[in-house]
Each structure stands twice: as C-alpha cells, then as structure tokens.
mmCIF file of C-alpha atoms and ligand atoms in Angstrom:
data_model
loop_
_atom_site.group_PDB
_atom_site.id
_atom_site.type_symbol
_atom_site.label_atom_id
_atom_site.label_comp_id
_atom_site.label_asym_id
_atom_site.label_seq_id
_atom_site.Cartn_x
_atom_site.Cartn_y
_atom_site.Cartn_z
ATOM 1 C CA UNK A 267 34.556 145.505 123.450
ATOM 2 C CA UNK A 268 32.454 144.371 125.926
ATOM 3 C CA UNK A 269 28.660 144.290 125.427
ATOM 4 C CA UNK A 270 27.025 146.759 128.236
ATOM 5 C CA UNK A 271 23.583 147.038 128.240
ATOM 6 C CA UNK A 272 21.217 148.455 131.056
ATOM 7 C CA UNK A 273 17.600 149.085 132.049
ATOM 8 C CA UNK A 274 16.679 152.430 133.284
ATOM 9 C CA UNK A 275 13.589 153.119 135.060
ATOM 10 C CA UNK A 276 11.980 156.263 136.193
ATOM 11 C CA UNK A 277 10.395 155.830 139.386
ATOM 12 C CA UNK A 278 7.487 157.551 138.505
ATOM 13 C CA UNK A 279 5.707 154.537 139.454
ATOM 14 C CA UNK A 280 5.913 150.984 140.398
ATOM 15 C CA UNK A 281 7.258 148.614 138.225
ATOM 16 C CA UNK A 282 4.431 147.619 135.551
ATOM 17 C CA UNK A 283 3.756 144.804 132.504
ATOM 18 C CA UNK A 284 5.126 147.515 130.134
ATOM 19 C CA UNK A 285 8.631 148.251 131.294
ATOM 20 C CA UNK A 286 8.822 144.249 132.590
ATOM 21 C CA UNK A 287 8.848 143.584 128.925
ATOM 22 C CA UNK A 288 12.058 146.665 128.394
ATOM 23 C CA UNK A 289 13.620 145.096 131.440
ATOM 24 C CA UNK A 290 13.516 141.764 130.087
ATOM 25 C CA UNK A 291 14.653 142.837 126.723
ATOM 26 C CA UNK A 292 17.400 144.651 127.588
ATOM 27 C CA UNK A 293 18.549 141.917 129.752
ATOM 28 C CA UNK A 294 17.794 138.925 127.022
ATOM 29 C CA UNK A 295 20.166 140.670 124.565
ATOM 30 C CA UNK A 296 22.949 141.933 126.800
ATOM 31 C CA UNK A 297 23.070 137.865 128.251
ATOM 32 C CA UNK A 298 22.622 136.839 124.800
ATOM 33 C CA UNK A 299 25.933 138.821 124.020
ATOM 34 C CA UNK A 300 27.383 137.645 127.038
ATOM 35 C CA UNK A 301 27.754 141.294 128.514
ATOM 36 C CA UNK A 302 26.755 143.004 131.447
ATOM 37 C CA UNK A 303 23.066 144.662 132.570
ATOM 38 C CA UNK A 304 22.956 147.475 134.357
ATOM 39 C CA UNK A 305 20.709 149.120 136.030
ATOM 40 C CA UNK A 306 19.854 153.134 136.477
ATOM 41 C CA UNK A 307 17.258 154.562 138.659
ATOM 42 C CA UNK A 308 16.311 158.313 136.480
ATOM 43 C CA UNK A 309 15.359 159.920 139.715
ATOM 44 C CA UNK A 310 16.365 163.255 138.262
ATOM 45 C CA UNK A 311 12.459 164.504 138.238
ATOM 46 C CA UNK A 312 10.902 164.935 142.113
ATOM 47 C CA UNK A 313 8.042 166.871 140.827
ATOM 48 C CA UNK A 314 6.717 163.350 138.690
ATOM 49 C CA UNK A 315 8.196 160.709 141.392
ATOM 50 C CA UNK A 316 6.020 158.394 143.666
ATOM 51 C CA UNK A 317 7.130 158.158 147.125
ATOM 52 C CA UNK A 318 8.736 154.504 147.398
ATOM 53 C CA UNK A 319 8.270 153.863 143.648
ATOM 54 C CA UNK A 320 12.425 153.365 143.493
ATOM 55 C CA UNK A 321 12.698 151.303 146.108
ATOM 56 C CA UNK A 322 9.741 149.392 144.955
ATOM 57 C CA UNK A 323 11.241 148.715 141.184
ATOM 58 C CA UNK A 324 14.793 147.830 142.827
ATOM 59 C CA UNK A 325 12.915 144.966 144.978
ATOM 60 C CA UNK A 326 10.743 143.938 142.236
ATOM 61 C CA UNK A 327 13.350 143.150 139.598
ATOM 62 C CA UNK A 328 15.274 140.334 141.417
ATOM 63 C CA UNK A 329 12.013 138.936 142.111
ATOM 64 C CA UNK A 330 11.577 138.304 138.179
ATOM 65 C CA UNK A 331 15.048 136.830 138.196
ATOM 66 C CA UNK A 332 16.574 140.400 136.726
ATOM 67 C CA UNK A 333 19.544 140.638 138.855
ATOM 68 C CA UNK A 334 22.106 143.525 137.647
ATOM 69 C CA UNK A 335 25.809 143.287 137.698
ATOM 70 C CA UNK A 336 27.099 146.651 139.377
ATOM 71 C CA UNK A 337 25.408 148.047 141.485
ATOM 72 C CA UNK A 338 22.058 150.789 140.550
ATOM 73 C CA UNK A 339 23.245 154.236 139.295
ATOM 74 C CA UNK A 340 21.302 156.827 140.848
ATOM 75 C CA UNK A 341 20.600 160.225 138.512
ATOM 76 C CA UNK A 342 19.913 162.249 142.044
ATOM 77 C CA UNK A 343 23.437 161.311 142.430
ATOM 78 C CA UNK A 344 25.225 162.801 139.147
ATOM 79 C CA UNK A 345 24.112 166.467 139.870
ATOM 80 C CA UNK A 346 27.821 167.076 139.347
ATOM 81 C CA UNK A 347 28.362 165.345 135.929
ATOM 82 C CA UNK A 348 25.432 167.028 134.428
ATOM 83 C CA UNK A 349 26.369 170.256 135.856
ATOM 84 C CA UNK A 350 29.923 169.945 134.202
ATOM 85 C CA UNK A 351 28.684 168.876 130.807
ATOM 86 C CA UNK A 352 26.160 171.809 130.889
ATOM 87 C CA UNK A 353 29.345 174.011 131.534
ATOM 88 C CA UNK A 354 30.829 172.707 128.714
ATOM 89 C CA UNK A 355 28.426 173.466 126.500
ATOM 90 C CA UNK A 356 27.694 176.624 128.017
ATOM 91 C CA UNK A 357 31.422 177.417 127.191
ATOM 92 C CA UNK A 358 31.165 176.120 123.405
ATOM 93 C CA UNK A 359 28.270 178.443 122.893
ATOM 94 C CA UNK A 360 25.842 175.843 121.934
ATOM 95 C CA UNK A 361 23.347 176.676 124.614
ATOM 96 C CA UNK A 362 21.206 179.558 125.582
ATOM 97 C CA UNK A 363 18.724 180.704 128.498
ATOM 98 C CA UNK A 364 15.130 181.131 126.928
ATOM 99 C CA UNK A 365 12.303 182.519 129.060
ATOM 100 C CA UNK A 366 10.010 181.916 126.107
ATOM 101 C CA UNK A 367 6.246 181.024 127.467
ATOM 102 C CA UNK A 368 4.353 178.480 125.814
ATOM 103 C CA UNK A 369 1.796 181.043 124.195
ATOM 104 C CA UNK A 370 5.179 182.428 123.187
ATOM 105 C CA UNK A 371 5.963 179.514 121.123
ATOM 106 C CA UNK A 372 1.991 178.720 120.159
ATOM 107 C CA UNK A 373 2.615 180.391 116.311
ATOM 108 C CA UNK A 374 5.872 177.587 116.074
ATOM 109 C CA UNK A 375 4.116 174.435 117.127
ATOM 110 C CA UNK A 376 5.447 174.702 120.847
ATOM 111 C CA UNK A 377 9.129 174.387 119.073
ATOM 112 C CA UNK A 378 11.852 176.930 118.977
ATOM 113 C CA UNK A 379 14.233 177.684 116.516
ATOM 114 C CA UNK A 380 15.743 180.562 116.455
ATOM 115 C CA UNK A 381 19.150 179.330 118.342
ATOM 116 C CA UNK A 382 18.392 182.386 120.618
ATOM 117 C CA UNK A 383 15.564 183.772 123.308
ATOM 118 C CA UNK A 384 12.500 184.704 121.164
ATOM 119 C CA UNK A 385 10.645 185.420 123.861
ATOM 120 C CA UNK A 386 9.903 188.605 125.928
ATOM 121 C CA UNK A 387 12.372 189.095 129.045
ATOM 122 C CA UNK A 388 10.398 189.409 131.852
ATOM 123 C CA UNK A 389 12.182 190.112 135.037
ATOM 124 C CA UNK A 390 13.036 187.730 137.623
ATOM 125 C CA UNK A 391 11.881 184.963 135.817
ATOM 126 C CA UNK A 392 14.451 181.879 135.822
ATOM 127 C CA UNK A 393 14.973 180.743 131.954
ATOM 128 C CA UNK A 394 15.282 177.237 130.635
ATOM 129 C CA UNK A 395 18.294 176.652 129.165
ATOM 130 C CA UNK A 396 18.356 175.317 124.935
ATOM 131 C CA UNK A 397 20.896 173.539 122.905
ATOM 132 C CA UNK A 398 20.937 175.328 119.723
ATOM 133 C CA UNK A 399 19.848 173.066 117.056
ATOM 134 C CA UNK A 400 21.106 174.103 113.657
ATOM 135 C CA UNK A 401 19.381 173.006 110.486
ATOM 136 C CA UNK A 402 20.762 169.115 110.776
ATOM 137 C CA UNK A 403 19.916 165.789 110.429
ATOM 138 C CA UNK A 404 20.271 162.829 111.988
ATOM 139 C CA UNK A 405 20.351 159.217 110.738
ATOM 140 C CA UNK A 406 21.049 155.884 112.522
ATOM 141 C CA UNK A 407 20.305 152.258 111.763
ATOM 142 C CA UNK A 408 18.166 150.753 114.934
ATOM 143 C CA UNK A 409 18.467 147.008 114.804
ATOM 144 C CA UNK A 410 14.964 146.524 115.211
ATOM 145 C CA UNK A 411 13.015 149.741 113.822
ATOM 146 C CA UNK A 412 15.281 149.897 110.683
ATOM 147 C CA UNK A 413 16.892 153.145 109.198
ATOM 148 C CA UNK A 414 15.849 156.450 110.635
ATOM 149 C CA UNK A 415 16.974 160.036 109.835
ATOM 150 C CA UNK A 416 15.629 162.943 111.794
ATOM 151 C CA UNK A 417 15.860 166.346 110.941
ATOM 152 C CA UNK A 418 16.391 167.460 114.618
ATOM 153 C CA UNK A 419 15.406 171.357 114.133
ATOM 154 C CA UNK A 420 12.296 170.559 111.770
ATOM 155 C CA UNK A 421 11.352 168.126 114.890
ATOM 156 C CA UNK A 422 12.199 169.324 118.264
ATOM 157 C CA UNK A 423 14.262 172.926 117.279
ATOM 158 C CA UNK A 424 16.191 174.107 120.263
ATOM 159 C CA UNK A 425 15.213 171.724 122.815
ATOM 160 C CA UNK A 426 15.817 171.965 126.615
ATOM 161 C CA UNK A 427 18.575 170.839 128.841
ATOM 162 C CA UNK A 428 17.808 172.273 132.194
ATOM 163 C CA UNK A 429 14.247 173.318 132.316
ATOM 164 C CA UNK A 430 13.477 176.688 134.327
ATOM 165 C CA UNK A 431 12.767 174.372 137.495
ATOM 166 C CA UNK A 432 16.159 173.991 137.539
ATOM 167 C CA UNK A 433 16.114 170.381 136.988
ATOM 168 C CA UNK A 434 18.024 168.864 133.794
ATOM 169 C CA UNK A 435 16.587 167.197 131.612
ATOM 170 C CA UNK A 436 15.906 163.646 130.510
ATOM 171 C CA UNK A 437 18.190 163.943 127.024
ATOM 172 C CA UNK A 438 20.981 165.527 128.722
ATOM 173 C CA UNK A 439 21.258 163.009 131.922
ATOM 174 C CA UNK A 440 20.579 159.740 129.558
ATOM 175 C CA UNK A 441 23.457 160.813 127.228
ATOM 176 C CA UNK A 442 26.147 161.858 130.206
ATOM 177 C CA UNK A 443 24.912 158.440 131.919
ATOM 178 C CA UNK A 444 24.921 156.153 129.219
ATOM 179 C CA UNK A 445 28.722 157.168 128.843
ATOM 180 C CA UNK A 446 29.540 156.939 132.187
ATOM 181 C CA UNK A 447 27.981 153.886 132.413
ATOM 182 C CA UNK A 448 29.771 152.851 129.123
ATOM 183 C CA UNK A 449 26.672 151.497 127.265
ATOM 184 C CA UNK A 450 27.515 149.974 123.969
ATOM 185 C CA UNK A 451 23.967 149.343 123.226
ATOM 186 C CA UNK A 452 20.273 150.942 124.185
ATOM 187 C CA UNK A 453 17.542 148.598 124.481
ATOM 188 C CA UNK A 454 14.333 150.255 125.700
ATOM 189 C CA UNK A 455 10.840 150.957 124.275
ATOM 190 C CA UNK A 456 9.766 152.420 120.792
ATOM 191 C CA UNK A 457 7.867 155.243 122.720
ATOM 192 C CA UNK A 458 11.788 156.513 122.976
ATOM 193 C CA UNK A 459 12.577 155.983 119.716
ATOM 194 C CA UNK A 460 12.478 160.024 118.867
ATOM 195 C CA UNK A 461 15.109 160.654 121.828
ATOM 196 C CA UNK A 462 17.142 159.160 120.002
ATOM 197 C CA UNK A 463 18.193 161.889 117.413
ATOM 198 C CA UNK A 464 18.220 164.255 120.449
ATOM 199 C CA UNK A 465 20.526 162.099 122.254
ATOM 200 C CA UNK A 466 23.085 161.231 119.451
ATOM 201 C CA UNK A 467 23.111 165.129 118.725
ATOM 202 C CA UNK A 468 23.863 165.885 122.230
ATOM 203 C CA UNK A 469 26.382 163.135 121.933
ATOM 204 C CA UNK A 470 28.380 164.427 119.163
ATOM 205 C CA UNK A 471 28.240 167.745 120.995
ATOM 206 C CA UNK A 472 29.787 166.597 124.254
ATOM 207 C CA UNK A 473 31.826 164.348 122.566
ATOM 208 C CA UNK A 474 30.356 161.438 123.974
ATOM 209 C CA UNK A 475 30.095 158.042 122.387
ATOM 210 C CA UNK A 476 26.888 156.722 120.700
ATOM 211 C CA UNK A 477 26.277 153.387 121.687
ATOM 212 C CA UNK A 478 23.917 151.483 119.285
ATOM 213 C CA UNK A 479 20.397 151.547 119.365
ATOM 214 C CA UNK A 480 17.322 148.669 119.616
ATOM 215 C CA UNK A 481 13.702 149.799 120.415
ATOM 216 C CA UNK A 482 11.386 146.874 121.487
ATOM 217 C CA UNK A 483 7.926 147.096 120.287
ATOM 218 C CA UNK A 484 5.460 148.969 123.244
ATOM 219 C CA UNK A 485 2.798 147.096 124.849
ATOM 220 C CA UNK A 486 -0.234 148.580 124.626
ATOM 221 C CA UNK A 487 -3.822 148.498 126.378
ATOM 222 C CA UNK A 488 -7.455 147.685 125.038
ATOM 223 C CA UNK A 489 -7.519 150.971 123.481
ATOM 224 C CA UNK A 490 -4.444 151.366 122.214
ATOM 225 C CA UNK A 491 -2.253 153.573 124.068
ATOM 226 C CA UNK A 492 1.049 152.524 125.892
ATOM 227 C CA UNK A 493 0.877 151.251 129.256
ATOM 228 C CA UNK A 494 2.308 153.517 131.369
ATOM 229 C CA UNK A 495 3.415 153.616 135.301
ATOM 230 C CA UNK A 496 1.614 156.906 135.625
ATOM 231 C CA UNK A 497 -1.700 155.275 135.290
ATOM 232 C CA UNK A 498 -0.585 152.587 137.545
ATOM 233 C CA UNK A 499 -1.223 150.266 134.753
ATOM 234 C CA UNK A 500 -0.758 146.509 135.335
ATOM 235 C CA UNK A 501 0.952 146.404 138.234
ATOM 236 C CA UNK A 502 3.386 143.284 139.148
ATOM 237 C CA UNK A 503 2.990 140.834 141.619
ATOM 238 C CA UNK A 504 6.423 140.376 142.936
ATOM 239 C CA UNK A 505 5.359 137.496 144.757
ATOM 240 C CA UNK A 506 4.197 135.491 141.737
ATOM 241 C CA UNK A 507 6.411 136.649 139.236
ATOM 242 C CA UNK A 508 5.780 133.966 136.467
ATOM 243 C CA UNK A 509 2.504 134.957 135.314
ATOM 244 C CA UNK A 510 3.687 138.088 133.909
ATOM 245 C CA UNK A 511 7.167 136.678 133.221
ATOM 246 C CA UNK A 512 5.691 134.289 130.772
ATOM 247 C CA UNK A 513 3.098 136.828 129.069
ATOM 248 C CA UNK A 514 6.233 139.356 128.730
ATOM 249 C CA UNK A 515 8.314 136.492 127.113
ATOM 250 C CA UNK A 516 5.797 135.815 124.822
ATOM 251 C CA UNK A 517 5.085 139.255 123.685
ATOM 252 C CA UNK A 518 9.050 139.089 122.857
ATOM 253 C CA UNK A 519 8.244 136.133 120.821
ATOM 254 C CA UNK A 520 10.437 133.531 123.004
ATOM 255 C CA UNK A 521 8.535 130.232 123.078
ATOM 256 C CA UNK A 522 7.208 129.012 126.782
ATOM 257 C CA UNK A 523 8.432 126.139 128.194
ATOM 258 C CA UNK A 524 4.850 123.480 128.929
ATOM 259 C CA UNK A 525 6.563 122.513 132.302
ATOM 260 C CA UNK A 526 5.866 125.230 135.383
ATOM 261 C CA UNK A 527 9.074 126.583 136.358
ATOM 262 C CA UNK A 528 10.439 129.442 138.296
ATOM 263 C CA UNK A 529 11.340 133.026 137.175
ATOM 264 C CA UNK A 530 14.862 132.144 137.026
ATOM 265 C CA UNK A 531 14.376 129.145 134.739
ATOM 266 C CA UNK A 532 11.747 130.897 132.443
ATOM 267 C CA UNK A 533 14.757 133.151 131.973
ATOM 268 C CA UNK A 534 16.938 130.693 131.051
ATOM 269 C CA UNK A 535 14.899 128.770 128.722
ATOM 270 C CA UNK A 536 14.138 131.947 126.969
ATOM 271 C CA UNK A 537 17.817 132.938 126.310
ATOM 272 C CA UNK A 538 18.647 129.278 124.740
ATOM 273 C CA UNK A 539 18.594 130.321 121.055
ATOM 274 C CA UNK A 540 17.369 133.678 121.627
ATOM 275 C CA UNK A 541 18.034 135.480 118.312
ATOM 276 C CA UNK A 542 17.840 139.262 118.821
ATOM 277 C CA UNK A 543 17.620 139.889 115.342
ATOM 278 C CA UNK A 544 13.931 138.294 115.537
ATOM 279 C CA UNK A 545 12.625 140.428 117.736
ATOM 280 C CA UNK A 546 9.789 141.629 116.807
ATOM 281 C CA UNK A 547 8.952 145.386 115.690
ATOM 282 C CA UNK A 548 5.029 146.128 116.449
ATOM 283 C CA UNK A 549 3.622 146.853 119.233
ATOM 284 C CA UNK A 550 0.228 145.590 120.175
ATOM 285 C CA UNK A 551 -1.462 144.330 123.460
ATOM 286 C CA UNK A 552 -0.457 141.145 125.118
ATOM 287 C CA UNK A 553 -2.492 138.462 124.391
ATOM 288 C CA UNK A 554 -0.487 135.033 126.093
HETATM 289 N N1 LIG B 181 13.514 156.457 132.224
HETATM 290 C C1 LIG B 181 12.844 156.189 130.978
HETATM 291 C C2 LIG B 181 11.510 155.550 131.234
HETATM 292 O O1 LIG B 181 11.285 154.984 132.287
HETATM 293 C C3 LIG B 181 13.638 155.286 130.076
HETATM 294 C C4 LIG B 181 14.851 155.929 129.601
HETATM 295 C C5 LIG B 181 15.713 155.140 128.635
HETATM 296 O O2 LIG B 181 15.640 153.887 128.611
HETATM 297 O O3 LIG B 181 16.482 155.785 127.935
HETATM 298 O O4 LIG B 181 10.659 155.617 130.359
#
C-alpha cells in the first residue's frame, strides 16, 4: 500500500514556527516512505477563521519548498460527506441530540455520560448532537509517543459531532477526511495526541479505516505553552524561508548543512538518512 500522508491546517491563522515544524514532519516521513503529502485546509469552523488566513498558509507552504501532490482538500467543501456519515450514525443509534448547558454538566467535569440528554429540554433551543460512548477503551501504539490506551468515556464521555451551531465537529470531519483522503499514516502535533482515541472510536463506528499514528513533539514558547496561530505566534516570513526552515529542522533533530542553501535543498539534505524512528518525543522551545 501506498504511504499517504498529509498536513492539515486550520486557518485560524497564518501559518506559524509551530505547525512549520508538523508540516515539515509530515512531509519528511511521507518522502522518506516514498508516498504522497497531502494537504487539507479544516475550514469547517467560520466562527474561529481569520479572513485570508487559508489563502495565506496555501501561499506560504511552497515558499518553504512544501509542495503537495493533489491538489488542497477543502472541509467547507465535504458538507455532504459529513452530513451522510452523521446519517449513518444517526440510523445505528449511536448518536443523540443533547441540549445539556455547561452548568448542566458542571457536577460531571463538563463531560457527559449518560448515552442520552441529561439536561433540561428547553424549547426552541437547537441541541448538539453526541456519539454515545459506552464504557470502552482504546489502545494504539504511536510510533513516536509509545503505547497508549484511553478509556474514551472516563475521558471525554459522549462527545460532540455537530455542535448546536450547527457546525460538525473537528473528530467527525478528520476521521471522514482522512478516509477519503486515504491516509495510511497521521503525522501532526502531540497537542492532538488525545483525538486520537476519539477518532479511532469514531472510526470503528463508521467503519472507516485507522491509519497509523505519529505525534511530533510541540514547540513551545518561553513560558511553556504551545505556540499557537491564535496568538499570532511566530509568524513566517515567506520571503526568507530558511531561517525558520533550518530552526524547524533542527528541532526535528535533522543535522544542518554549514553551506547556505535554499528551502528546497535544506529539504533535501534533511531527508538523506532521515530515520523516522529517531524522531524525537519532547517538546521544548527551539533553541537553533
Ligand atoms: N487542523 C488541526 C490544527 O491545525 C490539525 C488537525 C490534524 O492534524 O488532525 O491544529
């Protein structure tokens, strides 16, 4: 089977040091396996978008030398394929509209469990819709985290699929995606490493495939938390890409060439006997 692999942005922002380093990543291993890298724009959230941000991130990529082989997938596009796998779980029963508040679910920790509305109907309010989690729990080896095993309803509970917005959520559009864009393996940041229970669950429950899973190490700032587009952290400099090219290499542990050469060529030099399996697994600031 072919090795698929893909990057896939939110364009809640533009592009920044932090997802340069998932972007690289992904594309480092899927070259290394001498597969494809895609690309999808997860548009699928208007409220948390920046104006230009996607157009912004599909410009800055090829700039670093990232250059995807099909063209982007759009999630503002797929209305219809999320819309027909929430009908299909809405006709196997494992979902449910919930018009629990948050104060509602205060006493459980924000989660719900019940498999069913606990909350009080109030009229003409629009429910979220839940998967039904039962008691269940869910292990898988990530090639650079290790071994993990979730138990998905001591966790998360019945977690949402289309929020009362009517917009669907993250889990349920990565899984149907990552099919359709037949993804044999996920490489993205640790910060997503507790999706990942969600999404194999929802997996098994649309009868989807699960592709494997590697979560690169998060870059974080002076103070410890992830850098993140909504704080329009570190912005990149499409116009003098190796800079930050270099200092994401090196947090990935790839030695530098001494020589100055282009984005394309720091690319290259990095994938010569690039070893995923020596990636490394903390995260911590960049320091090259
Ligand atoms: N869209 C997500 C983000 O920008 C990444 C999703 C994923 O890689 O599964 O954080």
């Amino acid at each position: 089977m072919t090795y698929r692999g893909r990057f896939a942005p939110s364009p809640t922002g533009q592009l920044h040091f932090g997802s340069l380093v998932a972007a690289v990543g992904s594309w480092l291993c899927a070259r290394h396996a001498g597969g494809q890298w895609l690309l999808r724009m997860e548009d699928i959230d208007p409220p948390r978008e920046v104006a230009g941000a996607a157009a912004g991130i599909l410009a800055t990529l090829p700039a670093f030398g990232l250059v995807a082989d099909e063209p982007a997938l759009f999630q503002s596009q797929r209305l219809a394929a999320y819309d027909a796998a929430f009908g299909q779980l809405q006709a196997n029963g494992m979902i449910f509209p919930c018009t629990c508040s948050r104060s509602e679910l205060a006493g459980s920790g924000g989660i719900h469990r019940d498999g069913k509305c606990v909350g009080s109907a109030q009229a003409g309010r629009t429910p979220a819709w839940r998967l039904r989690v039962p008691e269940v729990e869910v292990c898988f080896e990530d090639a650079v985290q290790g071994p993990q095993c979730d138990n998905l309803r001591e966790l998360v509970g019945d977690f949402v699929i289309r929020r009362a917005d009517g917009h669907y959520s993250y889990q349920l559009a990565c899984v149907v995606d990552d099919a359709r864009q037949g993804i044999t393996e996920v490489v993205r940041g640790q910060d997503l490493l507790d999706s990942t229970a969600r999404q194999i669950w929802l997996q098994r429950c649309l009868d989807l495939p699960t592709p494997a899973y590697r979560h690169l190490p998060v870059v974080l700032d002076a103070e410890g938390s992830k850098l993140s587009k909504s704080t329009q952290a570190w912005p990149l400099d499409p116009r003098d890409p190796t800079p930050a090219l270099r200092r994401a290499l090196a947090f990935l542990g790839r030695p530098l060439p001494d020589r100055v050469i282009d984005a394309q060529g720091l690319l290259s030099h990095a994938l010569a006997d690039f070893d995923p399996s020596r990636l490394p697994q903390c995260s911590g600031n960049s320091s090259a």
